Backbone as JSON, one array per atom type, in Angstrom:
{
  "sequence": "XXXXXXXXXXXXXXXXXXXXXXXXXXXXXXXXXXXXXXXXXXXXXXXXXXXXXXXXXXXXXXXXXXXXXXXXXXXXXXXXXXXXXXXXXXXXXXXXXXXXXXXXXXXXXXXXXXXXXXXXXXXXXXXXXXXXXXXXXXXXXXXX",
  "N": [[-108.69, 105.0, 85.31], [-106.96, 107.25, 83.57], [-105.17, 110.2, 83.09], [-103.75, 112.55, 80.91], [-101.44, 115.22, 81.5], [-100.78, 117.92, 79.83], [-98.11, 120.28, 79.58], [-97.3, 123.18, 77.92], [-95.0, 125.41, 76.04], [-92.67, 127.23, 77.86], [-93.61, 126.89, 80.48], [-92.23, 125.36, 82.04], [-90.81, 127.23, 83.19], [-92.11, 128.33, 85.31], [-92.61, 129.88, 88.5], [-90.45, 131.58, 88.35], [-90.95, 132.84, 85.99], [-92.67, 135.68, 85.12], [-93.98, 136.18, 87.84], [-96.05, 137.74, 88.82], [-98.03, 137.35, 87.03], [-98.23, 134.49, 86.74], [-97.89, 133.3, 89.13], [-96.04, 132.02, 92.02], [-95.48, 129.5, 92.28], [-93.56, 126.5, 91.16], [-93.05, 124.4, 88.34], [-92.91, 121.77, 89.17], [-94.13, 121.93, 91.66], [-96.59, 122.63, 91.04], [-97.45, 120.27, 89.56], [-97.33, 118.51, 91.64], [-99.5, 119.41, 93.14], [-101.6, 118.88, 91.47], [-101.32, 116.17, 91.14], [-101.87, 115.23, 93.74], [-104.56, 116.08, 94.1], [-105.57, 114.44, 91.97], [-105.36, 111.95, 93.25], [-106.85, 112.04, 95.46], [-109.36, 112.04, 93.73], [-109.36, 109.63, 92.79], [-107.95, 109.15, 90.37], [-105.56, 108.56, 87.95], [-102.71, 110.18, 86.99], [-100.42, 111.51, 84.37], [-97.7, 113.34, 83.54], [-96.44, 115.7, 81.2], [-94.22, 117.88, 79.69], [-93.18, 120.23, 77.32], [-91.38, 122.5, 75.15], [-91.56, 122.39, 72.61], [-93.35, 122.21, 69.69], [-93.66, 119.97, 67.83], [-92.89, 117.84, 69.57], [-95.01, 117.97, 71.57], [-97.29, 117.33, 69.78], [-96.55, 114.77, 69.17], [-96.86, 113.62, 71.79], [-99.51, 113.89, 72.21], [-100.57, 112.15, 70.18], [-99.42, 109.77, 71.04], [-100.82, 109.45, 73.4], [-103.23, 108.45, 72.77], [-103.45, 105.66, 72.83], [-103.12, 105.25, 75.47], [-104.41, 106.79, 77.5], [-107.45, 108.14, 78.99], [-108.14, 110.89, 78.59], [-107.15, 114.15, 78.23], [-105.52, 116.96, 79.67], [-104.57, 119.97, 78.66], [-102.22, 122.72, 78.71], [-101.63, 124.77, 76.35], [-99.94, 126.96, 76.14], [-98.41, 129.58, 74.46], [-98.75, 128.47, 72.1], [-101.33, 128.01, 71.85], [-102.46, 130.12, 70.49], [-101.95, 129.97, 67.88], [-101.08, 127.35, 66.82], [-102.13, 125.46, 64.52], [-101.45, 122.87, 64.13], [-101.19, 121.62, 66.59], [-103.89, 121.94, 67.34], [-105.05, 120.32, 65.29], [-104.01, 117.72, 65.92], [-105.15, 117.36, 68.49], [-107.75, 117.26, 67.61], [-107.9, 114.8, 66.04], [-107.09, 112.92, 67.77], [-109.34, 112.03, 69.14], [-109.98, 112.03, 71.85], [-111.37, 113.08, 74.97], [-110.76, 116.62, 75.94], [-109.61, 119.11, 77.97], [-108.82, 122.4, 77.97], [-106.46, 124.44, 79.49], [-105.56, 127.59, 81.12], [-103.54, 129.48, 83.1], [-103.43, 132.17, 83.61], [-105.93, 134.71, 82.94], [-106.73, 134.87, 79.83], [-108.25, 136.24, 78.4], [-108.09, 138.91, 79.5], [-105.79, 140.01, 78.79], [-103.21, 140.62, 76.48], [-104.33, 141.53, 73.07], [-103.77, 139.44, 71.22], [-103.81, 137.24, 72.69], [-106.34, 136.65, 73.22], [-107.62, 134.95, 71.37], [-107.97, 131.57, 70.73], [-106.87, 128.96, 68.96], [-107.08, 126.24, 69.55], [-109.41, 125.85, 71.11], [-111.92, 125.26, 69.86], [-111.77, 122.56, 69.48], [-111.84, 121.19, 71.82], [-113.31, 120.03, 75.0], [-113.81, 122.04, 76.85], [-112.79, 125.15, 78.08], [-110.74, 126.31, 80.65], [-109.8, 129.15, 82.46], [-107.62, 131.54, 83.98], [-107.55, 131.1, 86.86], [-105.27, 130.47, 88.06], [-103.16, 127.94, 89.5], [-105.24, 126.43, 90.23], [-106.9, 126.38, 87.91], [-106.06, 124.09, 86.51], [-106.87, 122.1, 88.51], [-109.67, 122.53, 88.46], [-110.03, 121.76, 85.95], [-109.29, 119.04, 86.01], [-111.34, 117.96, 87.66], [-113.49, 118.47, 85.95], [-112.77, 116.75, 83.73], [-112.6, 114.33, 85.01], [-115.45, 113.91, 85.47], [-116.56, 114.0, 82.72], [-115.33, 111.67, 81.81], [-116.28, 109.74, 83.44], [-119.03, 109.59, 82.59]],
  "CA": [[-108.93, 106.22, 84.63], [-105.69, 107.95, 83.42], [-105.29, 111.54, 82.39], [-102.24, 113.29, 80.65], [-101.52, 116.67, 81.73], [-99.53, 118.56, 79.06], [-97.76, 121.59, 79.89], [-96.57, 123.66, 76.77], [-93.86, 126.16, 76.19], [-92.31, 128.08, 78.92], [-94.35, 126.37, 81.64], [-90.96, 124.88, 82.88], [-90.13, 128.39, 83.9], [-93.0, 128.74, 86.4], [-91.94, 130.14, 89.81], [-89.46, 132.64, 88.1], [-91.51, 133.6, 84.98], [-93.69, 136.61, 85.45], [-94.77, 135.67, 89.0], [-97.37, 138.6, 89.07], [-99.27, 136.75, 86.11], [-98.26, 133.07, 86.75], [-97.75, 133.0, 90.47], [-94.56, 131.72, 92.4], [-95.2, 127.89, 92.29], [-92.78, 125.85, 90.22], [-93.88, 123.41, 87.65], [-92.81, 120.5, 89.98], [-95.07, 122.08, 92.75], [-98.02, 122.77, 90.15], [-97.68, 118.89, 89.33], [-97.62, 117.91, 92.9], [-100.82, 119.73, 93.57], [-102.53, 118.07, 90.58], [-101.22, 114.65, 91.53], [-102.6, 114.97, 95.2], [-106.06, 116.15, 93.88], [-105.99, 113.19, 91.31], [-105.33, 110.8, 94.05], [-108.26, 112.24, 96.09], [-110.47, 111.76, 93.02], [-109.18, 108.2, 92.36], [-107.65, 109.28, 88.95], [-104.15, 108.56, 87.65], [-102.29, 111.42, 86.02], [-99.14, 111.56, 83.8], [-97.27, 114.79, 83.22], [-95.52, 116.08, 80.13], [-93.83, 119.35, 79.39], [-92.2, 120.4, 76.2], [-91.34, 123.7, 74.59], [-91.5, 121.96, 71.18], [-94.61, 121.87, 68.99], [-93.59, 118.76, 67.44], [-93.04, 116.85, 70.63], [-96.33, 118.08, 72.14], [-98.04, 116.62, 68.98], [-96.28, 113.34, 69.35], [-97.32, 113.13, 73.04], [-100.94, 113.77, 71.99], [-100.75, 111.06, 69.33], [-99.1, 108.6, 71.89], [-101.76, 109.31, 74.34], [-104.51, 107.77, 72.24], [-103.37, 104.35, 73.31], [-102.74, 104.95, 77.0], [-105.21, 107.54, 78.51], [-108.7, 108.46, 78.74], [-108.36, 112.22, 78.42], [-105.99, 115.16, 78.18], [-105.64, 118.39, 80.18], [-103.54, 120.79, 78.02], [-102.06, 124.17, 78.6], [-100.77, 124.85, 75.11], [-99.01, 128.1, 76.33], [-98.45, 130.32, 73.32], [-99.24, 127.71, 70.89], [-102.85, 128.21, 71.77], [-103.07, 131.2, 69.67], [-101.5, 130.02, 66.5], [-100.66, 126.17, 66.38], [-102.99, 124.61, 63.92], [-100.94, 121.54, 64.11], [-101.61, 121.02, 67.8], [-105.28, 121.75, 67.18], [-105.37, 119.15, 64.45], [-103.63, 116.59, 66.78], [-106.06, 117.06, 69.42], [-109.07, 116.72, 67.02], [-107.65, 113.57, 65.51], [-107.05, 112.1, 68.8], [-110.63, 111.52, 69.56], [-110.02, 112.02, 73.35], [-111.91, 114.46, 75.63], [-109.69, 117.35, 76.26], [-109.73, 120.35, 78.57], [-107.68, 123.37, 77.76], [-106.33, 125.29, 80.79], [-104.56, 128.64, 81.35], [-103.36, 129.98, 84.55], [-103.85, 133.5, 83.58], [-106.99, 135.07, 82.22], [-106.23, 135.08, 78.52], [-109.25, 137.42, 77.8], [-107.84, 140.05, 80.12], [-104.38, 140.26, 78.37], [-102.95, 141.3, 75.07], [-105.3, 141.17, 72.07], [-103.49, 138.26, 70.42], [-104.05, 136.05, 73.51], [-107.77, 136.36, 73.28], [-108.09, 133.92, 70.31], [-107.48, 130.24, 70.92], [-107.33, 128.06, 67.65], [-107.41, 124.9, 69.99], [-110.6, 125.82, 71.93], [-113.06, 124.79, 69.02], [-111.78, 121.15, 69.39], [-111.79, 120.71, 73.1], [-114.63, 120.21, 75.57], [-114.0, 123.23, 77.38], [-111.6, 126.05, 78.47], [-110.62, 127.01, 81.93], [-108.73, 130.29, 82.32], [-107.51, 132.69, 84.91], [-107.58, 130.79, 88.27], [-103.89, 130.04, 88.39], [-103.07, 126.39, 89.59], [-106.68, 126.13, 90.34], [-107.36, 126.07, 86.71], [-105.81, 122.64, 86.48], [-107.62, 121.29, 89.43], [-111.04, 122.5, 87.95], [-110.07, 120.85, 84.79], [-109.3, 117.64, 86.44], [-112.66, 117.58, 88.1], [-114.28, 118.46, 84.83], [-112.41, 115.71, 82.88], [-113.18, 113.13, 85.45], [-116.92, 113.83, 85.19], [-116.85, 113.65, 81.4], [-114.99, 110.26, 81.49], [-117.4, 108.91, 84.2], [-120.16, 109.61, 81.78]],
  "C": [[-107.58, 106.94, 84.72], [-105.87, 109.26, 82.66], [-103.78, 111.96, 82.21], [-102.53, 114.58, 80.83], [-100.28, 117.04, 80.78], [-99.39, 119.99, 79.34], [-96.83, 122.13, 78.62], [-95.36, 124.41, 77.03], [-93.76, 127.12, 77.25], [-92.83, 127.81, 80.4], [-93.31, 125.73, 82.67], [-90.38, 126.0, 83.55], [-90.97, 128.84, 85.02], [-92.34, 128.89, 87.65], [-90.94, 131.38, 89.44], [-90.12, 133.44, 86.83], [-92.73, 134.45, 85.22], [-94.5, 136.19, 86.69], [-95.99, 136.49, 89.36], [-98.39, 138.04, 88.12], [-99.36, 135.33, 86.37], [-98.14, 132.48, 88.2], [-96.24, 132.55, 90.73], [-94.44, 130.22, 92.49], [-94.36, 127.45, 90.96], [-93.62, 124.89, 89.49], [-93.92, 122.1, 88.42], [-94.03, 120.68, 91.27], [-96.59, 122.18, 92.12], [-98.3, 121.17, 90.1], [-98.01, 118.2, 90.67], [-98.94, 118.08, 93.41], [-101.82, 118.91, 92.79], [-102.38, 116.59, 90.97], [-101.9, 114.36, 92.77], [-104.02, 115.04, 94.8], [-106.46, 115.0, 93.08], [-106.16, 112.21, 92.11], [-106.57, 110.96, 94.78], [-109.45, 111.88, 95.15], [-110.33, 110.3, 92.37], [-108.78, 108.2, 90.83], [-106.06, 109.16, 88.95], [-103.72, 109.56, 86.71], [-100.81, 111.11, 85.67], [-98.83, 113.0, 83.56], [-96.28, 114.81, 82.05], [-95.35, 117.44, 79.94], [-92.91, 119.22, 78.39], [-92.38, 121.96, 75.64], [-91.45, 123.51, 73.01], [-92.77, 121.61, 70.67], [-94.65, 120.39, 68.63], [-93.63, 117.61, 68.52], [-94.36, 116.91, 71.39], [-97.29, 117.22, 71.17], [-97.73, 115.14, 69.1], [-96.81, 112.75, 70.82], [-98.75, 112.95, 72.97], [-101.32, 112.34, 71.29], [-100.41, 109.75, 70.18], [-100.15, 108.29, 73.02], [-103.03, 108.47, 74.03], [-104.61, 106.44, 72.78], [-103.33, 104.16, 74.82], [-103.7, 105.81, 77.84], [-106.59, 107.8, 78.1], [-109.0, 109.92, 78.29], [-107.18, 112.9, 78.58], [-106.44, 116.44, 78.79], [-104.45, 119.02, 79.49], [-103.49, 122.29, 78.37], [-100.96, 124.39, 77.43], [-99.85, 126.09, 75.1], [-99.39, 129.0, 75.09], [-99.15, 129.71, 72.13], [-100.8, 127.7, 70.69], [-103.46, 129.1, 70.7], [-102.67, 131.11, 68.34], [-101.21, 128.38, 65.93], [-101.88, 125.36, 65.93], [-102.75, 123.09, 64.04], [-101.28, 120.89, 65.44], [-103.16, 120.88, 67.83], [-105.68, 120.49, 66.37], [-105.14, 117.75, 65.15], [-104.66, 116.41, 67.78], [-107.55, 116.77, 68.91], [-108.97, 115.39, 66.54], [-107.57, 112.64, 66.74], [-108.2, 111.46, 69.17], [-110.7, 111.39, 71.07], [-110.82, 113.25, 73.93], [-110.7, 115.09, 76.23], [-110.18, 118.53, 76.84], [-108.63, 121.23, 78.54], [-107.7, 124.27, 78.95], [-105.35, 126.39, 80.48], [-104.58, 129.23, 82.56], [-103.73, 131.3, 84.59], [-105.24, 133.66, 82.83], [-106.74, 135.68, 80.85], [-106.96, 136.18, 77.79], [-108.84, 138.77, 78.36], [-106.46, 140.63, 79.7], [-104.25, 140.86, 76.97], [-104.02, 140.64, 74.04], [-104.94, 139.7, 71.41], [-103.73, 137.09, 71.42], [-105.48, 135.76, 73.72], [-108.23, 135.34, 72.18], [-107.26, 132.56, 70.59], [-107.86, 129.39, 69.67], [-107.58, 126.55, 68.21], [-108.77, 124.77, 70.79], [-111.8, 125.2, 71.09], [-113.01, 123.09, 69.08], [-111.76, 120.53, 70.88], [-113.15, 120.87, 73.88], [-114.94, 121.4, 76.38], [-112.66, 123.84, 77.81], [-111.7, 126.6, 79.92], [-109.41, 127.94, 82.03], [-108.8, 131.26, 83.49], [-107.53, 132.44, 86.39], [-106.14, 130.09, 88.63], [-103.76, 128.42, 88.35], [-104.44, 125.83, 89.56], [-107.34, 125.8, 88.96], [-107.14, 124.64, 86.26], [-106.63, 121.8, 87.25], [-109.15, 121.34, 89.02], [-111.07, 121.59, 86.62], [-110.01, 119.37, 85.02], [-110.69, 117.17, 86.85], [-113.63, 117.43, 86.88], [-114.14, 117.11, 83.88], [-112.79, 114.42, 83.64], [-114.65, 112.8, 85.27], [-117.19, 113.54, 83.84], [-116.39, 112.09, 81.19], [-115.83, 109.39, 82.46], [-118.58, 108.78, 83.43], [-121.31, 110.03, 82.58]]
}
């Protein structure tokens, strides 16, 4: 069982970007925590980060042939990227959307997710734990 974890724009800045909102862990530290949890669950994970909408779409399309599901934090693309939304819908893979911050407790524009209608579920507001909760959920979905 293999899962692709996609980190969207600005997540490469974790650790220095608004630590009061996103915490002090770097992206590498977040990935290490996900990797360790995946090992405990008997799941293989791959990681991908891009600030580019097109590159994220390419990663989703390539994943169709190589993974059972996707965990995605689309970052700001959550709120307006119909192209990423369409790629997720077309992939036909189970997807869990994650956000480290509680997007519903922030600015009004962050309260709308155009990607949420095409994913299995959304986990928001638990920092790095959001990814770990998504990993457990996706493993359950894939196990049937």
